[in-house]
PDB file of C-alpha atoms in Angstrom:
ATOM      1  CA  UNK A   4      71.592 172.253 330.472  1.00 54.00           C
ATOM      2  CA  UNK A   5      70.173 175.097 332.508  1.00 60.00           C
ATOM      3  CA  UNK A   6      70.422 176.066 336.141  1.00 68.00           C
ATOM      4  CA  UNK A   7      67.397 175.867 338.349  1.00 74.00           C
ATOM      5  CA  UNK A   8      65.243 178.847 337.577  1.00 84.00           C
ATOM      6  CA  UNK A   9      61.746 180.124 337.990  1.00 89.00           C
ATOM      7  CA  UNK A  10      59.147 180.536 335.254  1.00 89.00           C
ATOM      8  CA  UNK A  11      59.699 184.227 334.732  1.00 86.00           C
ATOM      9  CA  UNK A  12      63.436 183.698 334.239  1.00 89.00           C
ATOM     10  CA  UNK A  13      62.580 181.124 331.621  1.00 90.00           C
ATOM     11  CA  UNK A  14      60.289 183.581 329.876  1.00 89.00           C
ATOM     12  CA  UNK A  15      62.948 186.291 329.917  1.00 88.00           C
ATOM     13  CA  UNK A  16      65.448 183.868 328.442  1.00 90.00           C
ATOM     14  CA  UNK A  17      63.319 182.895 325.478  1.00 91.00           C
ATOM     15  CA  UNK A  18      62.634 186.456 324.288  1.00 92.00           C
ATOM     16  CA  UNK A  19      63.820 186.738 320.711  1.00 92.00           C
ATOM     17  CA  UNK A  20      63.533 182.996 320.144  1.00 93.00           C
ATOM     18  CA  UNK A  21      61.036 181.075 318.037  1.00 95.00           C
ATOM     19  CA  UNK A  22      58.165 179.851 320.172  1.00 95.00           C
ATOM     20  CA  UNK A  23      54.851 178.075 319.946  1.00 96.00           C
ATOM     21  CA  UNK A  24      52.029 179.685 321.877  1.00 95.00           C
ATOM     22  CA  UNK A  25      49.018 177.466 322.406  1.00 96.00           C
ATOM     23  CA  UNK A  26      45.735 179.065 323.334  1.00 96.00           C
ATOM     24  CA  UNK A  27      42.909 177.569 325.349  1.00 95.00           C
ATOM     25  CA  UNK A  28      40.928 177.246 322.115  1.00 93.00           C
ATOM     26  CA  UNK A  29      43.579 174.827 320.825  1.00 93.00           C
ATOM     27  CA  UNK A  30      44.919 177.219 318.222  1.00 95.00           C
ATOM     28  CA  UNK A  31      48.720 177.425 317.939  1.00 94.00           C
ATOM     29  CA  UNK A  32      50.719 180.512 317.115  1.00 96.00           C
ATOM     30  CA  UNK A  33      54.290 180.064 315.936  1.00 96.00           C
ATOM     31  CA  UNK A  34      56.575 183.039 315.763  1.00 95.00           C
ATOM     32  CA  UNK A  35      59.433 184.966 317.293  1.00 94.00           C
ATOM     33  CA  UNK A  36      58.680 186.057 320.843  1.00 94.00           C
ATOM     34  CA  UNK A  37      59.135 189.843 320.820  1.00 93.00           C
ATOM     35  CA  UNK A  38      58.073 190.468 324.397  1.00 92.00           C
ATOM     36  CA  UNK A  39      55.571 189.654 327.091  1.00 92.00           C
ATOM     37  CA  UNK A  40      54.228 191.185 330.266  1.00 92.00           C
ATOM     38  CA  UNK A  41      52.861 190.146 333.646  1.00 91.00           C
ATOM     39  CA  UNK A  42      49.432 189.354 332.231  1.00 92.00           C
ATOM     40  CA  UNK A  43      51.166 187.035 329.799  1.00 93.00           C
ATOM     41  CA  UNK A  44      50.101 189.298 326.983  1.00 95.00           C
ATOM     42  CA  UNK A  45      52.428 188.353 324.163  1.00 95.00           C
ATOM     43  CA  UNK A  46      53.880 190.157 321.174  1.00 94.00           C
ATOM     44  CA  UNK A  47      54.948 187.814 318.387  1.00 94.00           C
ATOM     45  CA  UNK A  48      56.733 188.532 315.125  1.00 93.00           C
ATOM     46  CA  UNK A  49      56.432 186.555 311.882  1.00 93.00           C
ATOM     47  CA  UNK A  50      53.411 184.843 313.328  1.00 94.00           C
ATOM     48  CA  UNK A  51      51.779 181.801 311.792  1.00 94.00           C
ATOM     49  CA  UNK A  52      48.400 180.620 313.010  1.00 95.00           C
ATOM     50  CA  UNK A  53      47.795 176.872 313.056  1.00 95.00           C
ATOM     51  CA  UNK A  54      44.511 175.234 313.820  1.00 92.00           C
ATOM     52  CA  UNK A  55      44.249 171.429 313.687  1.00 90.00           C
ATOM     53  CA  UNK A  56      47.852 171.402 312.518  1.00 89.00           C
ATOM     54  CA  UNK A  57      47.015 173.411 309.414  1.00 92.00           C
ATOM     55  CA  UNK A  58      48.343 176.850 308.621  1.00 92.00           C
ATOM     56  CA  UNK A  59      45.402 179.227 308.726  1.00 91.00           C
ATOM     57  CA  UNK A  60      46.886 182.685 308.666  1.00 90.00           C
ATOM     58  CA  UNK A  61      50.065 184.718 308.774  1.00 91.00           C
ATOM     59  CA  UNK A  62      50.547 187.971 310.616  1.00 92.00           C
ATOM     60  CA  UNK A  63      53.597 190.218 310.554  1.00 90.00           C
ATOM     61  CA  UNK A  64      53.158 191.075 314.199  1.00 91.00           C
ATOM     62  CA  UNK A  65      50.569 189.847 316.583  1.00 94.00           C
ATOM     63  CA  UNK A  66      49.436 190.833 320.026  1.00 95.00           C
ATOM     64  CA  UNK A  67      47.882 187.969 321.991  1.00 96.00           C
ATOM     65  CA  UNK A  68      45.806 188.760 325.052  1.00 96.00           C
ATOM     66  CA  UNK A  69      47.263 186.865 327.995  1.00 95.00           C
ATOM     67  CA  UNK A  70      44.083 185.286 329.309  1.00 95.00           C
ATOM     68  CA  UNK A  71      43.854 183.095 326.198  1.00 95.00           C
ATOM     69  CA  UNK A  72      47.296 181.540 326.666  1.00 95.00           C
ATOM     70  CA  UNK A  73      47.554 177.881 327.613  1.00 96.00           C
ATOM     71  CA  UNK A  74      51.298 177.501 327.225  1.00 94.00           C
ATOM     72  CA  UNK A  75      54.400 178.973 325.634  1.00 94.00           C
ATOM     73  CA  UNK A  76      56.965 176.524 324.382  1.00 94.00           C
ATOM     74  CA  UNK A  77      60.277 176.972 322.653  1.00 92.00           C
ATOM     75  CA  UNK A  78      60.269 175.704 319.115  1.00 86.00           C
ATOM     76  CA  UNK A  79      63.011 174.233 317.000  1.00 77.00           C
ATOM     77  CA  UNK A  80      61.915 176.101 313.887  1.00 60.00           C
TER      78      UNK A  80
ATOM     79  CA  UNK B  30      80.983 202.215 331.430  1.00 51.00           C
ATOM     80  CA  UNK B  31      79.082 204.157 328.854  1.00 54.00           C
ATOM     81  CA  UNK B  32      75.362 204.279 329.365  1.00 57.00           C
ATOM     82  CA  UNK B  33      73.566 201.923 327.080  1.00 54.00           C
ATOM     83  CA  UNK B  34      70.031 202.568 325.990  1.00 52.00           C
ATOM     84  CA  UNK B  35      68.048 199.846 327.695  1.00 51.00           C
ATOM     85  CA  UNK B  36      65.239 199.795 325.173  1.00 50.00           C
ATOM     86  CA  UNK B  37      65.284 196.952 322.757  1.00 49.00           C
ATOM     87  CA  UNK B  38      64.794 198.055 319.190  1.00 48.00           C
ATOM     88  CA  UNK B  39      62.455 195.781 317.278  1.00 47.00           C
ATOM     89  CA  UNK B  40      60.396 196.529 314.192  1.00 49.00           C
ATOM     90  CA  UNK B  41      62.089 199.903 313.767  1.00 54.00           C
ATOM     91  CA  UNK B  42      60.441 201.139 316.927  1.00 59.00           C
ATOM     92  CA  UNK B  43      60.764 200.691 320.643  1.00 73.00           C
ATOM     93  CA  UNK B  44      58.748 197.840 322.026  1.00 75.00           C
ATOM     94  CA  UNK B  45      59.245 197.059 325.685  1.00 85.00           C
ATOM     95  CA  UNK B  46      55.920 195.498 326.455  1.00 89.00           C
ATOM     96  CA  UNK B  47      53.297 193.882 324.264  1.00 90.00           C
ATOM     97  CA  UNK B  48      50.919 196.829 324.537  1.00 91.00           C
ATOM     98  CA  UNK B  49      53.511 198.992 322.749  1.00 90.00           C
ATOM     99  CA  UNK B  50      52.606 197.046 319.637  1.00 89.00           C
ATOM    100  CA  UNK B  51      49.127 198.534 319.868  1.00 90.00           C
ATOM    101  CA  UNK B  52      50.397 201.970 320.780  1.00 91.00           C
ATOM    102  CA  UNK B  53      52.291 201.971 317.481  1.00 90.00           C
ATOM    103  CA  UNK B  54      49.142 200.930 315.647  1.00 90.00           C
ATOM    104  CA  UNK B  55      46.950 203.798 316.813  1.00 92.00           C
ATOM    105  CA  UNK B  56      45.175 205.476 313.891  1.00 92.00           C
ATOM    106  CA  UNK B  57      46.029 202.487 311.720  1.00 93.00           C
ATOM    107  CA  UNK B  58      43.826 199.692 310.490  1.00 94.00           C
ATOM    108  CA  UNK B  59      44.171 196.605 312.639  1.00 95.00           C
ATOM    109  CA  UNK B  60      42.826 193.094 312.507  1.00 95.00           C
ATOM    110  CA  UNK B  61      41.212 191.847 315.711  1.00 95.00           C
ATOM    111  CA  UNK B  62      40.388 188.227 316.345  1.00 95.00           C
ATOM    112  CA  UNK B  63      37.607 187.817 318.852  1.00 95.00           C
ATOM    113  CA  UNK B  64      36.019 184.958 320.730  1.00 93.00           C
ATOM    114  CA  UNK B  65      32.942 183.317 319.179  1.00 90.00           C
ATOM    115  CA  UNK B  66      34.488 183.286 315.686  1.00 91.00           C
ATOM    116  CA  UNK B  67      34.316 186.982 315.069  1.00 94.00           C
ATOM    117  CA  UNK B  68      36.891 189.107 313.328  1.00 94.00           C
ATOM    118  CA  UNK B  69      37.072 192.855 313.095  1.00 95.00           C
ATOM    119  CA  UNK B  70      39.044 195.086 310.801  1.00 95.00           C
ATOM    120  CA  UNK B  71      39.059 198.758 311.556  1.00 95.00           C
ATOM    121  CA  UNK B  72      41.014 201.829 312.443  1.00 95.00           C
ATOM    122  CA  UNK B  73      42.284 201.715 316.014  1.00 95.00           C
ATOM    123  CA  UNK B  74      41.212 204.943 317.699  1.00 96.00           C
ATOM    124  CA  UNK B  75      41.872 204.113 321.335  1.00 95.00           C
ATOM    125  CA  UNK B  76      42.602 201.216 323.673  1.00 95.00           C
ATOM    126  CA  UNK B  77      43.402 200.560 327.308  1.00 94.00           C
ATOM    127  CA  UNK B  78      45.151 197.917 329.400  1.00 93.00           C
ATOM    128  CA  UNK B  79      42.092 195.641 329.300  1.00 94.00           C
ATOM    129  CA  UNK B  80      42.207 195.749 325.488  1.00 94.00           C
ATOM    130  CA  UNK B  81      38.938 197.647 325.456  1.00 96.00           C
ATOM    131  CA  UNK B  82      39.154 199.328 322.084  1.00 96.00           C
ATOM    132  CA  UNK B  83      37.444 201.958 320.022  1.00 97.00           C
ATOM    133  CA  UNK B  84      37.545 201.162 316.318  1.00 96.00           C
ATOM    134  CA  UNK B  85      36.167 203.161 313.437  1.00 96.00           C
ATOM    135  CA  UNK B  86      35.136 202.149 309.919  1.00 95.00           C
ATOM    136  CA  UNK B  87      34.887 198.577 311.121  1.00 95.00           C
ATOM    137  CA  UNK B  88      34.180 195.506 309.081  1.00 95.00           C
ATOM    138  CA  UNK B  89      32.876 192.689 311.246  1.00 95.00           C
ATOM    139  CA  UNK B  90      33.174 189.166 309.882  1.00 95.00           C
ATOM    140  CA  UNK B  91      31.233 186.436 311.665  1.00 94.00           C
ATOM    141  CA  UNK B  92      32.003 182.847 310.758  1.00 91.00           C
ATOM    142  CA  UNK B  93      29.323 180.279 311.468  1.00 91.00           C
ATOM    143  CA  UNK B  94      29.710 176.556 311.096  1.00 86.00           C
ATOM    144  CA  UNK B  95      26.925 174.269 310.059  1.00 87.00           C
ATOM    145  CA  UNK B  96      26.949 170.557 309.479  1.00 87.00           C
ATOM    146  CA  UNK B  97      25.037 169.256 306.501  1.00 84.00           C
ATOM    147  CA  UNK B  98      22.559 166.692 307.872  1.00 85.00           C
ATOM    148  CA  UNK B  99      22.941 164.277 304.972  1.00 86.00           C
ATOM    149  CA  UNK B 100      26.611 164.404 304.101  1.00 86.00           C
ATOM    150  CA  UNK B 101      27.933 165.614 307.466  1.00 86.00           C
ATOM    151  CA  UNK B 102      29.918 168.120 305.492  1.00 86.00           C
ATOM    152  CA  UNK B 103      30.917 171.148 307.465  1.00 85.00           C
ATOM    153  CA  UNK B 104      29.799 174.375 305.915  1.00 88.00           C
ATOM    154  CA  UNK B 105      31.412 177.632 306.945  1.00 87.00           C
ATOM    155  CA  UNK B 106      29.434 180.788 306.319  1.00 89.00           C
ATOM    156  CA  UNK B 107      30.832 184.257 306.645  1.00 91.00           C
ATOM    157  CA  UNK B 108      28.597 187.218 307.168  1.00 93.00           C
ATOM    158  CA  UNK B 109      29.992 190.706 306.974  1.00 94.00           C
ATOM    159  CA  UNK B 110      28.699 193.997 308.149  1.00 94.00           C
ATOM    160  CA  UNK B 111      30.211 197.404 308.548  1.00 95.00           C
ATOM    161  CA  UNK B 112      29.960 199.653 311.569  1.00 95.00           C
ATOM    162  CA  UNK B 113      31.087 203.279 311.574  1.00 96.00           C
ATOM    163  CA  UNK B 114      32.249 203.337 315.180  1.00 96.00           C
ATOM    164  CA  UNK B 115      32.583 200.488 317.628  1.00 95.00           C
ATOM    165  CA  UNK B 116      33.558 199.972 321.246  1.00 96.00           C
ATOM    166  CA  UNK B 117      34.952 196.514 321.930  1.00 96.00           C
ATOM    167  CA  UNK B 118      35.091 195.086 325.422  1.00 96.00           C
ATOM    168  CA  UNK B 119      38.578 193.734 326.004  1.00 95.00           C
ATOM    169  CA  UNK B 120      37.687 190.391 327.514  1.00 95.00           C
ATOM    170  CA  UNK B 121      36.495 188.976 324.209  1.00 95.00           C
ATOM    171  CA  UNK B 122      39.713 189.853 322.374  1.00 96.00           C
ATOM    172  CA  UNK B 123      42.070 187.008 321.436  1.00 96.00           C
ATOM    173  CA  UNK B 124      44.550 188.609 319.071  1.00 95.00           C
ATOM    174  CA  UNK B 125      45.297 191.995 317.593  1.00 95.00           C
ATOM    175  CA  UNK B 126      47.439 192.300 314.513  1.00 94.00           C
ATOM    176  CA  UNK B 127      48.680 195.650 313.259  1.00 88.00           C
ATOM    177  CA  UNK B 128      49.056 196.378 309.564  1.00 74.00           C
ATOM    178  CA  UNK B 129      52.215 195.099 307.943  1.00 71.00           C
ATOM    179  CA  UNK B 130      54.940 197.586 308.688  1.00 59.00           C
ATOM    180  CA  UNK B 131      57.466 198.533 306.048  1.00 49.00           C
ATOM    181  CA  UNK B 132      60.825 197.468 307.436  1.00 44.00           C
TER     182      UNK B 132
END
């Protein structure tokens, strides 16, 4: 499906796509990845906050501080 | 080839890096989610790359969880207080959400 690539190429490729960002606390954020930087600070659009699989909150835009990020995954939403 | 503007236009403004989201929210009321179940709502006066922030007219909401000893029911309590001016150390910030922007 995709050529061999490194993590930052992957991150560049998924900008503008729906993603799930999981934080160390276990909370999930689902939204459109607007951009990210070298600290893994993340800007998300149309963000939904899920904790224990339940929708907790919605934010138009959200800035997530990079140190809290456990993983970023592409979502099929 | 004609020169293309490199900046990506999102949200009716130029956002190249995540911190631009905050730059666009200066002097606006933002919602900050902090570690230890704290939330702040206040006007963003200043911030830096560590997410240290100065907020004014802040409402701090602290959520505490208690378990009822008999029923093991979890009770969430929210306590609110207001602070006129607040400096927040960046390392306890989890999420910052700007006000909803008219599109």
